[in-house]
Amino acid sequence: MIHELPGKAGHLLIIISFIASLVAAIGYFKATNKKEIGRRHWISFARYAFIIHGLAILGVAGILFFIIYNHYFEYHYVWDHSSLNLATEYIIACFWEGQEGSFMTWAIWQALLGFVIIKTNRKWEAPVMTVFATVQAFLASMILGVVFGDLKIGSSPFLMLSDVIKDPIYLINPDYIPEDGKGLNALLQNYWMVIHPPVLFLGFATTLIPFSYAIAGLWTRKYKEWIRPALPWAIFSAMCLGVGILMGGYWAYETLNFGGYWNWDPVENAVYVPWLVLVAGIHTMITYKKSATALKTSIILIIETFILIMNSTFL
């Protein structure tokens, strides 16, 4: 029996998360540009929209894991990344092996971090969360899987196998379901696959926080004030990203036998550059009070870090 309901529910939640993030971005944008009159209402409105977005993303993740864990091979993502003989930890790893799951893991971390910002820093909430919600809308679009004519926006993890693979068997039996999936890549059936990607994506997500503060500081003309709330997050981000890179480097060098330090997985090499830029930015953020040049450099380096993260991801 084909299980269509989870996929339909998951796709609906993706659409809700995308729309809610756009609504939150618009609401926070309005709140930032408003004076005292009407500002609170826009913030409250945007906050609820972002919470809906976050809950929807968590719901999408829960449904995707549900269909993977229950081996619903009628779904292309499940068939392409999992199989019946995988241990539980590798079934979990199947979640982020594919592109759609990777974007979702990233979006989950950022949604949770957005909740933290909303709870802990109401003073900067409106401008910072404008940037946050906009980036979340972009990530949600990566898993939207909506087609308008010849334009396809994102790729949904809930596509049916019959919609992706045009096999003649579906002409004979439209309800055909494979008995097993392709399974997790043999090189990825390693405990590092379970713990490394979530840490690395947490590093990706945390770079958005100092970036958002930097943009918010420029936007609201608080050219110095943004550094104080952003600095602890920048340090935390450097720690997460650094640990993720070290874990990935060890995995590629020692376990996967890539052959040498500079033969690491390209992901680790690509992310190493923004980590260096972030560490440099932390140093200039610490010294900005004694140097106007350090302040300008901090803004450039922090913004550049997030841009390089996005660039390395798409590379």
mmCIF file of C-alpha atoms in Angstrom:
data_model
loop_
_atom_site.group_PDB
_atom_site.id
_atom_site.type_symbol
_atom_site.label_atom_id
_atom_site.label_comp_id
_atom_site.label_asym_id
_atom_site.label_seq_id
_atom_site.Cartn_x
_atom_site.Cartn_y
_atom_site.Cartn_z
ATOM 1 C CA MET A 1 0.000 0.000 0.000
ATOM 2 C CA ILE A 2 1.323 3.437 -0.966
ATOM 3 C CA HIS A 3 1.513 5.835 1.985
ATOM 4 C CA GLU A 4 0.675 9.183 0.385
ATOM 5 C CA LEU A 5 -0.622 11.000 3.479
ATOM 6 C CA PRO A 6 2.761 11.631 5.186
ATOM 7 C CA GLY A 7 4.182 13.097 1.982
ATOM 8 C CA LYS A 8 1.201 15.377 1.433
ATOM 9 C CA ALA A 9 1.330 16.541 5.061
ATOM 10 C CA GLY A 10 5.075 17.118 4.832
ATOM 11 C CA HIS A 11 4.785 19.105 1.609
ATOM 12 C CA LEU A 12 1.981 21.205 3.110
ATOM 13 C CA LEU A 13 4.174 21.996 6.132
ATOM 14 C CA ILE A 14 7.031 23.032 3.828
ATOM 15 C CA ILE A 15 4.711 25.504 2.104
ATOM 16 C CA ILE A 16 3.500 26.781 5.499
ATOM 17 C CA SER A 17 7.083 27.195 6.728
ATOM 18 C CA PHE A 18 8.047 29.120 3.574
ATOM 19 C CA ILE A 19 5.038 31.465 3.721
ATOM 20 C CA ALA A 20 5.350 31.969 7.498
ATOM 21 C CA SER A 21 9.040 32.899 7.193
ATOM 22 C CA LEU A 22 8.231 35.473 4.505
ATOM 23 C CA VAL A 23 5.424 36.892 6.652
ATOM 24 C CA ALA A 24 7.788 37.039 9.654
ATOM 25 C CA ALA A 25 10.426 38.855 7.577
ATOM 26 C CA ILE A 26 7.871 41.430 6.402
ATOM 27 C CA GLY A 27 6.521 41.897 9.943
ATOM 28 C CA TYR A 28 9.962 42.381 11.481
ATOM 29 C CA PHE A 29 10.917 44.728 8.630
ATOM 30 C CA LYS A 30 7.857 46.844 9.363
ATOM 31 C CA ALA A 31 8.640 46.790 13.083
ATOM 32 C CA THR A 32 12.206 47.975 12.473
ATOM 33 C CA ASN A 33 11.060 50.946 10.385
ATOM 34 C CA LYS A 34 8.195 51.858 12.726
ATOM 35 C CA LYS A 35 8.566 54.245 15.628
ATOM 36 C CA GLU A 36 6.864 53.511 18.921
ATOM 37 C CA ILE A 37 3.345 53.673 17.444
ATOM 38 C CA GLY A 38 2.477 50.287 15.997
ATOM 39 C CA ARG A 39 5.915 48.803 16.587
ATOM 40 C CA ARG A 40 4.819 46.357 19.299
ATOM 41 C CA HIS A 41 1.972 45.017 17.183
ATOM 42 C CA TRP A 42 4.270 44.327 14.223
ATOM 43 C CA ILE A 43 6.814 42.592 16.467
ATOM 44 C CA SER A 44 4.123 40.441 18.076
ATOM 45 C CA PHE A 45 2.696 39.571 14.658
ATOM 46 C CA ALA A 46 6.132 38.687 13.222
ATOM 47 C CA ARG A 47 7.075 36.685 16.302
ATOM 48 C CA TYR A 48 4.033 34.427 15.985
ATOM 49 C CA ALA A 49 4.735 33.996 12.271
ATOM 50 C CA PHE A 50 8.309 32.911 12.968
ATOM 51 C CA ILE A 51 7.165 30.492 15.664
ATOM 52 C CA ILE A 52 4.728 28.954 13.157
ATOM 53 C CA HIS A 53 7.599 28.688 10.676
ATOM 54 C CA GLY A 54 9.830 26.960 13.235
ATOM 55 C CA LEU A 55 7.151 24.498 14.296
ATOM 56 C CA ALA A 56 6.383 23.730 10.643
ATOM 57 C CA ILE A 57 10.062 22.993 9.919
ATOM 58 C CA LEU A 58 10.226 20.687 12.931
ATOM 59 C CA GLY A 59 7.068 18.980 11.671
ATOM 60 C CA VAL A 60 8.620 18.471 8.222
ATOM 61 C CA ALA A 61 11.701 16.928 9.832
ATOM 62 C CA GLY A 62 9.555 14.614 11.961
ATOM 63 C CA ILE A 63 7.601 13.383 8.941
ATOM 64 C CA LEU A 64 10.764 12.850 6.866
ATOM 65 C CA PHE A 65 12.361 10.804 9.629
ATOM 66 C CA PHE A 66 9.103 8.871 10.039
ATOM 67 C CA ILE A 67 9.024 7.751 6.396
ATOM 68 C CA ILE A 68 12.748 6.928 6.453
ATOM 69 C CA TYR A 69 12.498 4.913 9.672
ATOM 70 C CA ASN A 70 9.452 2.998 8.406
ATOM 71 C CA HIS A 71 11.115 2.258 5.044
ATOM 72 C CA TYR A 72 8.497 3.829 2.819
ATOM 73 C CA PHE A 73 10.416 3.128 -0.372
ATOM 74 C CA GLU A 74 7.663 4.610 -2.525
ATOM 75 C CA TYR A 75 9.342 7.946 -1.695
ATOM 76 C CA HIS A 76 12.392 8.725 -3.829
ATOM 77 C CA TYR A 77 14.392 10.226 -0.931
ATOM 78 C CA VAL A 78 13.860 7.120 1.206
ATOM 79 C CA TRP A 79 14.651 4.701 -1.640
ATOM 80 C CA ASP A 80 17.741 6.696 -2.668
ATOM 81 C CA HIS A 81 19.345 6.928 0.782
ATOM 82 C CA SER A 82 18.173 4.067 3.006
ATOM 83 C CA SER A 83 17.738 0.295 3.012
ATOM 84 C CA LEU A 84 16.366 -2.440 5.236
ATOM 85 C CA ASN A 85 19.753 -3.668 6.479
ATOM 86 C CA LEU A 86 20.912 -0.351 7.964
ATOM 87 C CA ALA A 87 21.489 -0.023 11.698
ATOM 88 C CA THR A 88 19.392 2.581 13.528
ATOM 89 C CA GLU A 89 22.208 5.142 13.702
ATOM 90 C CA TYR A 90 22.679 4.957 9.938
ATOM 91 C CA ILE A 91 18.947 5.324 9.371
ATOM 92 C CA ILE A 92 19.259 8.594 11.312
ATOM 93 C CA ALA A 93 22.228 9.559 9.104
ATOM 94 C CA CYS A 94 20.072 8.977 5.997
ATOM 95 C CA PHE A 95 18.132 12.074 7.047
ATOM 96 C CA TRP A 96 20.967 14.450 6.102
ATOM 97 C CA GLU A 97 22.771 12.426 3.437
ATOM 98 C CA GLY A 98 20.748 14.011 0.638
ATOM 99 C CA GLN A 99 20.606 17.669 -0.388
ATOM 100 C CA GLU A 100 17.052 18.179 0.836
ATOM 101 C CA GLY A 101 17.813 16.691 4.263
ATOM 102 C CA SER A 102 20.969 18.794 4.536
ATOM 103 C CA PHE A 103 19.082 22.021 3.890
ATOM 104 C CA MET A 104 16.452 20.909 6.377
ATOM 105 C CA THR A 105 19.051 20.221 9.085
ATOM 106 C CA TRP A 106 20.476 23.692 8.516
ATOM 107 C CA ALA A 107 17.012 25.276 8.661
ATOM 108 C CA ILE A 108 16.149 23.416 11.880
ATOM 109 C CA TRP A 109 19.246 24.734 13.657
ATOM 110 C CA GLN A 110 18.528 28.284 12.481
ATOM 111 C CA ALA A 111 14.890 28.076 13.568
ATOM 112 C CA LEU A 112 15.939 26.974 17.051
ATOM 113 C CA LEU A 113 18.569 29.711 17.213
ATOM 114 C CA GLY A 114 15.914 32.192 16.118
ATOM 115 C CA PHE A 115 13.793 31.130 19.088
ATOM 116 C CA VAL A 116 16.780 31.847 21.353
ATOM 117 C CA ILE A 117 17.256 35.330 19.869
ATOM 118 C CA ILE A 118 13.562 36.110 20.321
ATOM 119 C CA LYS A 119 13.700 34.994 23.947
ATOM 120 C CA THR A 120 16.989 36.594 24.987
ATOM 121 C CA ASN A 121 17.393 39.881 23.101
ATOM 122 C CA ARG A 122 14.165 41.804 22.589
ATOM 123 C CA LYS A 123 16.085 45.062 21.998
ATOM 124 C CA TRP A 124 17.596 43.781 18.742
ATOM 125 C CA GLU A 125 14.820 41.363 17.867
ATOM 126 C CA ALA A 126 13.180 43.280 15.016
ATOM 127 C CA PRO A 127 16.206 44.067 12.785
ATOM 128 C CA VAL A 128 18.078 40.846 13.571
ATOM 129 C CA MET A 129 15.070 38.617 13.005
ATOM 130 C CA THR A 130 14.300 40.384 9.725
ATOM 131 C CA VAL A 131 17.569 38.993 8.398
ATOM 132 C CA PHE A 132 16.982 35.644 10.120
ATOM 133 C CA ALA A 133 13.500 35.169 8.675
ATOM 134 C CA THR A 134 14.652 36.178 5.179
ATOM 135 C CA VAL A 135 17.430 33.565 5.216
ATOM 136 C CA GLN A 136 14.974 30.987 6.554
ATOM 137 C CA ALA A 137 12.643 31.718 3.650
ATOM 138 C CA PHE A 138 15.554 31.132 1.283
ATOM 139 C CA LEU A 139 16.398 27.780 2.903
ATOM 140 C CA ALA A 140 12.728 26.753 2.905
ATOM 141 C CA SER A 141 12.597 27.512 -0.823
ATOM 142 C CA MET A 142 15.379 24.947 -1.345
ATOM 143 C CA ILE A 143 12.992 22.162 -0.272
ATOM 144 C CA LEU A 144 9.799 23.699 -1.628
ATOM 145 C CA GLY A 145 9.593 21.624 -4.805
ATOM 146 C CA VAL A 146 7.014 23.859 -6.472
ATOM 147 C CA VAL A 147 6.857 24.081 -10.271
ATOM 148 C CA PHE A 148 5.569 27.127 -12.190
ATOM 149 C CA GLY A 149 5.696 26.279 -15.885
ATOM 150 C CA ASP A 150 9.351 25.632 -16.667
ATOM 151 C CA LEU A 151 10.501 27.137 -13.353
ATOM 152 C CA LYS A 152 11.140 24.735 -10.490
ATOM 153 C CA ILE A 153 11.746 26.170 -7.028
ATOM 154 C CA GLY A 154 13.674 23.768 -4.807
ATOM 155 C CA SER A 155 13.383 20.005 -4.532
ATOM 156 C CA SER A 156 10.965 18.362 -2.120
ATOM 157 C CA PRO A 157 12.080 15.328 -0.077
ATOM 158 C CA PHE A 158 8.534 13.996 -0.415
ATOM 159 C CA LEU A 159 8.577 13.264 -4.139
ATOM 160 C CA MET A 160 7.226 9.824 -5.019
ATOM 161 C CA LEU A 161 9.641 7.410 -6.692
ATOM 162 C CA SER A 162 7.286 7.049 -9.653
ATOM 163 C CA ASP A 163 7.471 10.834 -10.256
ATOM 164 C CA VAL A 164 11.280 10.852 -10.398
ATOM 165 C CA ILE A 165 12.154 7.570 -12.099
ATOM 166 C CA LYS A 166 10.189 6.916 -15.270
ATOM 167 C CA ASP A 167 10.354 3.143 -15.189
ATOM 168 C CA PRO A 168 8.055 1.083 -17.465
ATOM 169 C CA ILE A 169 6.966 -0.957 -14.448
ATOM 170 C CA TYR A 170 4.795 1.963 -13.335
ATOM 171 C CA LEU A 171 2.827 1.680 -16.570
ATOM 172 C CA ILE A 172 2.011 -1.924 -15.666
ATOM 173 C CA ASN A 173 1.623 -1.421 -11.925
ATOM 174 C CA PRO A 174 1.205 2.214 -10.771
ATOM 175 C CA ASP A 175 1.285 1.048 -7.124
ATOM 176 C CA TYR A 176 4.644 -0.719 -7.432
ATOM 177 C CA ILE A 177 6.925 -0.294 -4.381
ATOM 178 C CA PRO A 178 10.539 -1.572 -4.393
ATOM 179 C CA GLU A 179 11.312 -4.203 -1.761
ATOM 180 C CA ASP A 180 14.474 -2.381 -0.681
ATOM 181 C CA GLY A 181 16.318 0.893 -1.219
ATOM 182 C CA LYS A 182 19.758 1.752 -2.575
ATOM 183 C CA GLY A 183 21.038 2.315 0.953
ATOM 184 C CA LEU A 184 23.522 4.683 2.509
ATOM 185 C CA ASN A 185 26.794 5.116 0.617
ATOM 186 C CA ALA A 186 29.251 2.483 1.943
ATOM 187 C CA LEU A 187 31.847 5.170 2.734
ATOM 188 C CA LEU A 188 29.268 7.013 4.812
ATOM 189 C CA GLN A 189 28.326 4.013 6.968
ATOM 190 C CA ASN A 190 30.500 5.276 9.766
ATOM 191 C CA TYR A 191 29.711 6.735 13.181
ATOM 192 C CA TRP A 192 31.221 10.063 12.051
ATOM 193 C CA MET A 193 28.330 10.373 9.589
ATOM 194 C CA VAL A 194 25.979 10.378 12.571
ATOM 195 C CA ILE A 195 27.712 13.088 14.628
ATOM 196 C CA HIS A 196 29.717 15.195 12.159
ATOM 197 C CA PRO A 197 27.057 16.709 9.825
ATOM 198 C CA PRO A 198 24.762 18.053 12.610
ATOM 199 C CA VAL A 199 27.746 19.759 14.270
ATOM 200 C CA LEU A 200 28.917 21.244 10.975
ATOM 201 C CA PHE A 201 25.424 22.503 10.137
ATOM 202 C CA LEU A 202 25.175 24.032 13.615
ATOM 203 C CA GLY A 203 28.381 25.876 12.719
ATOM 204 C CA PHE A 204 26.783 27.024 9.454
ATOM 205 C CA ALA A 205 23.659 28.201 11.278
ATOM 206 C CA THR A 206 25.496 30.118 14.002
ATOM 207 C CA THR A 207 27.366 32.272 11.442
ATOM 208 C CA LEU A 208 23.996 33.825 10.623
ATOM 209 C CA ILE A 209 23.739 35.403 14.097
ATOM 210 C CA PRO A 210 26.761 37.762 13.998
ATOM 211 C CA PHE A 211 25.950 38.421 10.323
ATOM 212 C CA SER A 212 22.408 39.451 11.288
ATOM 213 C CA TYR A 213 23.691 41.715 14.052
ATOM 214 C CA ALA A 214 26.147 43.358 11.644
ATOM 215 C CA ILE A 215 23.409 44.011 9.079
ATOM 216 C CA ALA A 216 21.087 45.239 11.850
ATOM 217 C CA GLY A 217 23.791 47.607 13.126
ATOM 218 C CA LEU A 218 24.288 49.101 9.671
ATOM 219 C CA TRP A 219 20.538 49.299 9.083
ATOM 220 C CA THR A 220 19.724 51.056 12.368
ATOM 221 C CA ARG A 221 22.970 53.090 12.296
ATOM 222 C CA LYS A 222 24.171 51.543 15.535
ATOM 223 C CA TYR A 223 27.605 51.030 14.065
ATOM 224 C CA LYS A 224 29.302 50.081 17.357
ATOM 225 C CA GLU A 225 26.480 48.762 19.525
ATOM 226 C CA TRP A 226 25.931 45.575 17.488
ATOM 227 C CA ILE A 227 29.338 44.168 18.427
ATOM 228 C CA ARG A 228 28.568 43.568 22.099
ATOM 229 C CA PRO A 229 25.646 41.128 21.553
ATOM 230 C CA ALA A 230 27.276 39.634 18.443
ATOM 231 C CA LEU A 231 30.718 38.834 19.876
ATOM 232 C CA PRO A 232 29.697 35.892 22.153
ATOM 233 C CA TRP A 233 27.775 34.358 19.255
ATOM 234 C CA ALA A 234 30.735 34.829 16.917
ATOM 235 C CA ILE A 235 32.988 32.994 19.384
ATOM 236 C CA PHE A 236 30.410 30.220 19.798
ATOM 237 C CA SER A 237 30.101 29.973 16.010
ATOM 238 C CA ALA A 238 33.876 29.691 15.594
ATOM 239 C CA MET A 239 33.924 26.894 18.181
ATOM 240 C CA CYS A 240 31.098 24.932 16.490
ATOM 241 C CA LEU A 241 32.489 25.419 13.011
ATOM 242 C CA GLY A 242 36.017 24.582 14.157
ATOM 243 C CA VAL A 243 34.926 21.367 15.874
ATOM 244 C CA GLY A 244 32.877 20.398 12.819
ATOM 245 C CA ILE A 245 35.857 20.960 10.513
ATOM 246 C CA LEU A 246 38.193 18.966 12.783
ATOM 247 C CA MET A 247 35.718 16.094 12.968
ATOM 248 C CA GLY A 248 35.255 16.094 9.199
ATOM 249 C CA GLY A 249 38.965 16.346 8.588
ATOM 250 C CA TYR A 250 39.708 13.377 10.840
ATOM 251 C CA TRP A 251 36.912 11.385 9.243
ATOM 252 C CA ALA A 252 38.181 12.075 5.716
ATOM 253 C CA TYR A 253 41.884 11.667 6.535
ATOM 254 C CA GLU A 254 41.952 8.733 8.956
ATOM 255 C CA THR A 255 38.743 6.813 8.295
ATOM 256 C CA LEU A 256 37.992 7.366 4.621
ATOM 257 C CA ASN A 257 41.685 7.338 3.600
ATOM 258 C CA PHE A 258 41.419 10.319 1.277
ATOM 259 C CA GLY A 259 45.228 10.300 1.185
ATOM 260 C CA GLY A 260 46.447 13.448 2.893
ATOM 261 C CA TYR A 261 45.699 16.733 4.613
ATOM 262 C CA TRP A 262 44.874 18.637 1.426
ATOM 263 C CA ASN A 263 42.865 15.705 0.118
ATOM 264 C CA TRP A 264 40.176 16.251 2.709
ATOM 265 C CA ASP A 265 36.565 16.172 1.700
ATOM 266 C CA PRO A 266 36.005 19.375 -0.394
ATOM 267 C CA VAL A 267 33.315 20.425 2.090
ATOM 268 C CA GLU A 268 35.904 20.686 4.861
ATOM 269 C CA ASN A 269 38.331 22.639 2.677
ATOM 270 C CA ALA A 270 35.593 25.022 1.502
ATOM 271 C CA VAL A 271 34.370 25.710 5.055
ATOM 272 C CA TYR A 272 37.904 26.162 6.407
ATOM 273 C CA VAL A 273 38.215 29.525 4.603
ATOM 274 C CA PRO A 274 35.130 31.178 6.203
ATOM 275 C CA TRP A 275 36.266 29.821 9.584
ATOM 276 C CA LEU A 276 39.584 31.668 9.171
ATOM 277 C CA VAL A 277 37.716 34.835 8.167
ATOM 278 C CA LEU A 278 35.418 34.464 11.205
ATOM 279 C CA VAL A 279 38.367 34.073 13.597
ATOM 280 C CA ALA A 280 39.947 37.195 12.095
ATOM 281 C CA GLY A 281 36.622 38.991 12.564
ATOM 282 C CA ILE A 282 36.517 37.990 16.243
ATOM 283 C CA HIS A 283 39.958 39.511 16.767
ATOM 284 C CA THR A 284 38.949 42.830 15.178
ATOM 285 C CA MET A 285 35.665 42.847 17.145
ATOM 286 C CA ILE A 286 37.653 42.575 20.371
ATOM 287 C CA THR A 287 39.954 45.485 19.432
ATOM 288 C CA TYR A 288 37.407 47.800 17.770
ATOM 289 C CA LYS A 289 37.287 50.250 20.733
ATOM 290 C CA LYS A 290 40.886 51.231 20.092
ATOM 291 C CA SER A 291 40.692 51.436 16.321
ATOM 292 C CA ALA A 292 38.102 52.797 13.901
ATOM 293 C CA THR A 293 39.701 50.662 11.200
ATOM 294 C CA ALA A 294 39.080 47.530 13.282
ATOM 295 C CA LEU A 295 35.380 48.435 13.488
ATOM 296 C CA LYS A 296 35.057 48.718 9.705
ATOM 297 C CA THR A 297 37.078 45.545 9.245
ATOM 298 C CA SER A 298 34.849 43.687 11.714
ATOM 299 C CA ILE A 299 31.751 44.558 9.700
ATOM 300 C CA ILE A 300 33.382 43.411 6.456
ATOM 301 C CA LEU A 301 34.763 40.152 7.900
ATOM 302 C CA ILE A 302 31.553 39.118 9.677
ATOM 303 C CA ILE A 303 29.427 39.754 6.590
ATOM 304 C CA GLU A 304 32.001 38.013 4.407
ATOM 305 C CA THR A 305 31.956 34.944 6.685
ATOM 306 C CA PHE A 306 28.287 34.230 6.065
ATOM 307 C CA ILE A 307 28.591 34.945 2.339
ATOM 308 C CA LEU A 308 31.490 32.466 2.127
ATOM 309 C CA ILE A 309 29.467 29.878 4.063
ATOM 310 C CA MET A 310 26.673 30.173 1.521
ATOM 311 C CA ASN A 311 29.163 30.039 -1.334
ATOM 312 C CA SER A 312 30.964 26.967 0.033
ATOM 313 C CA THR A 313 27.641 25.191 0.552
ATOM 314 C CA PHE A 314 26.621 25.628 -3.064
ATOM 315 C CA LEU A 315 30.101 24.681 -4.256
#
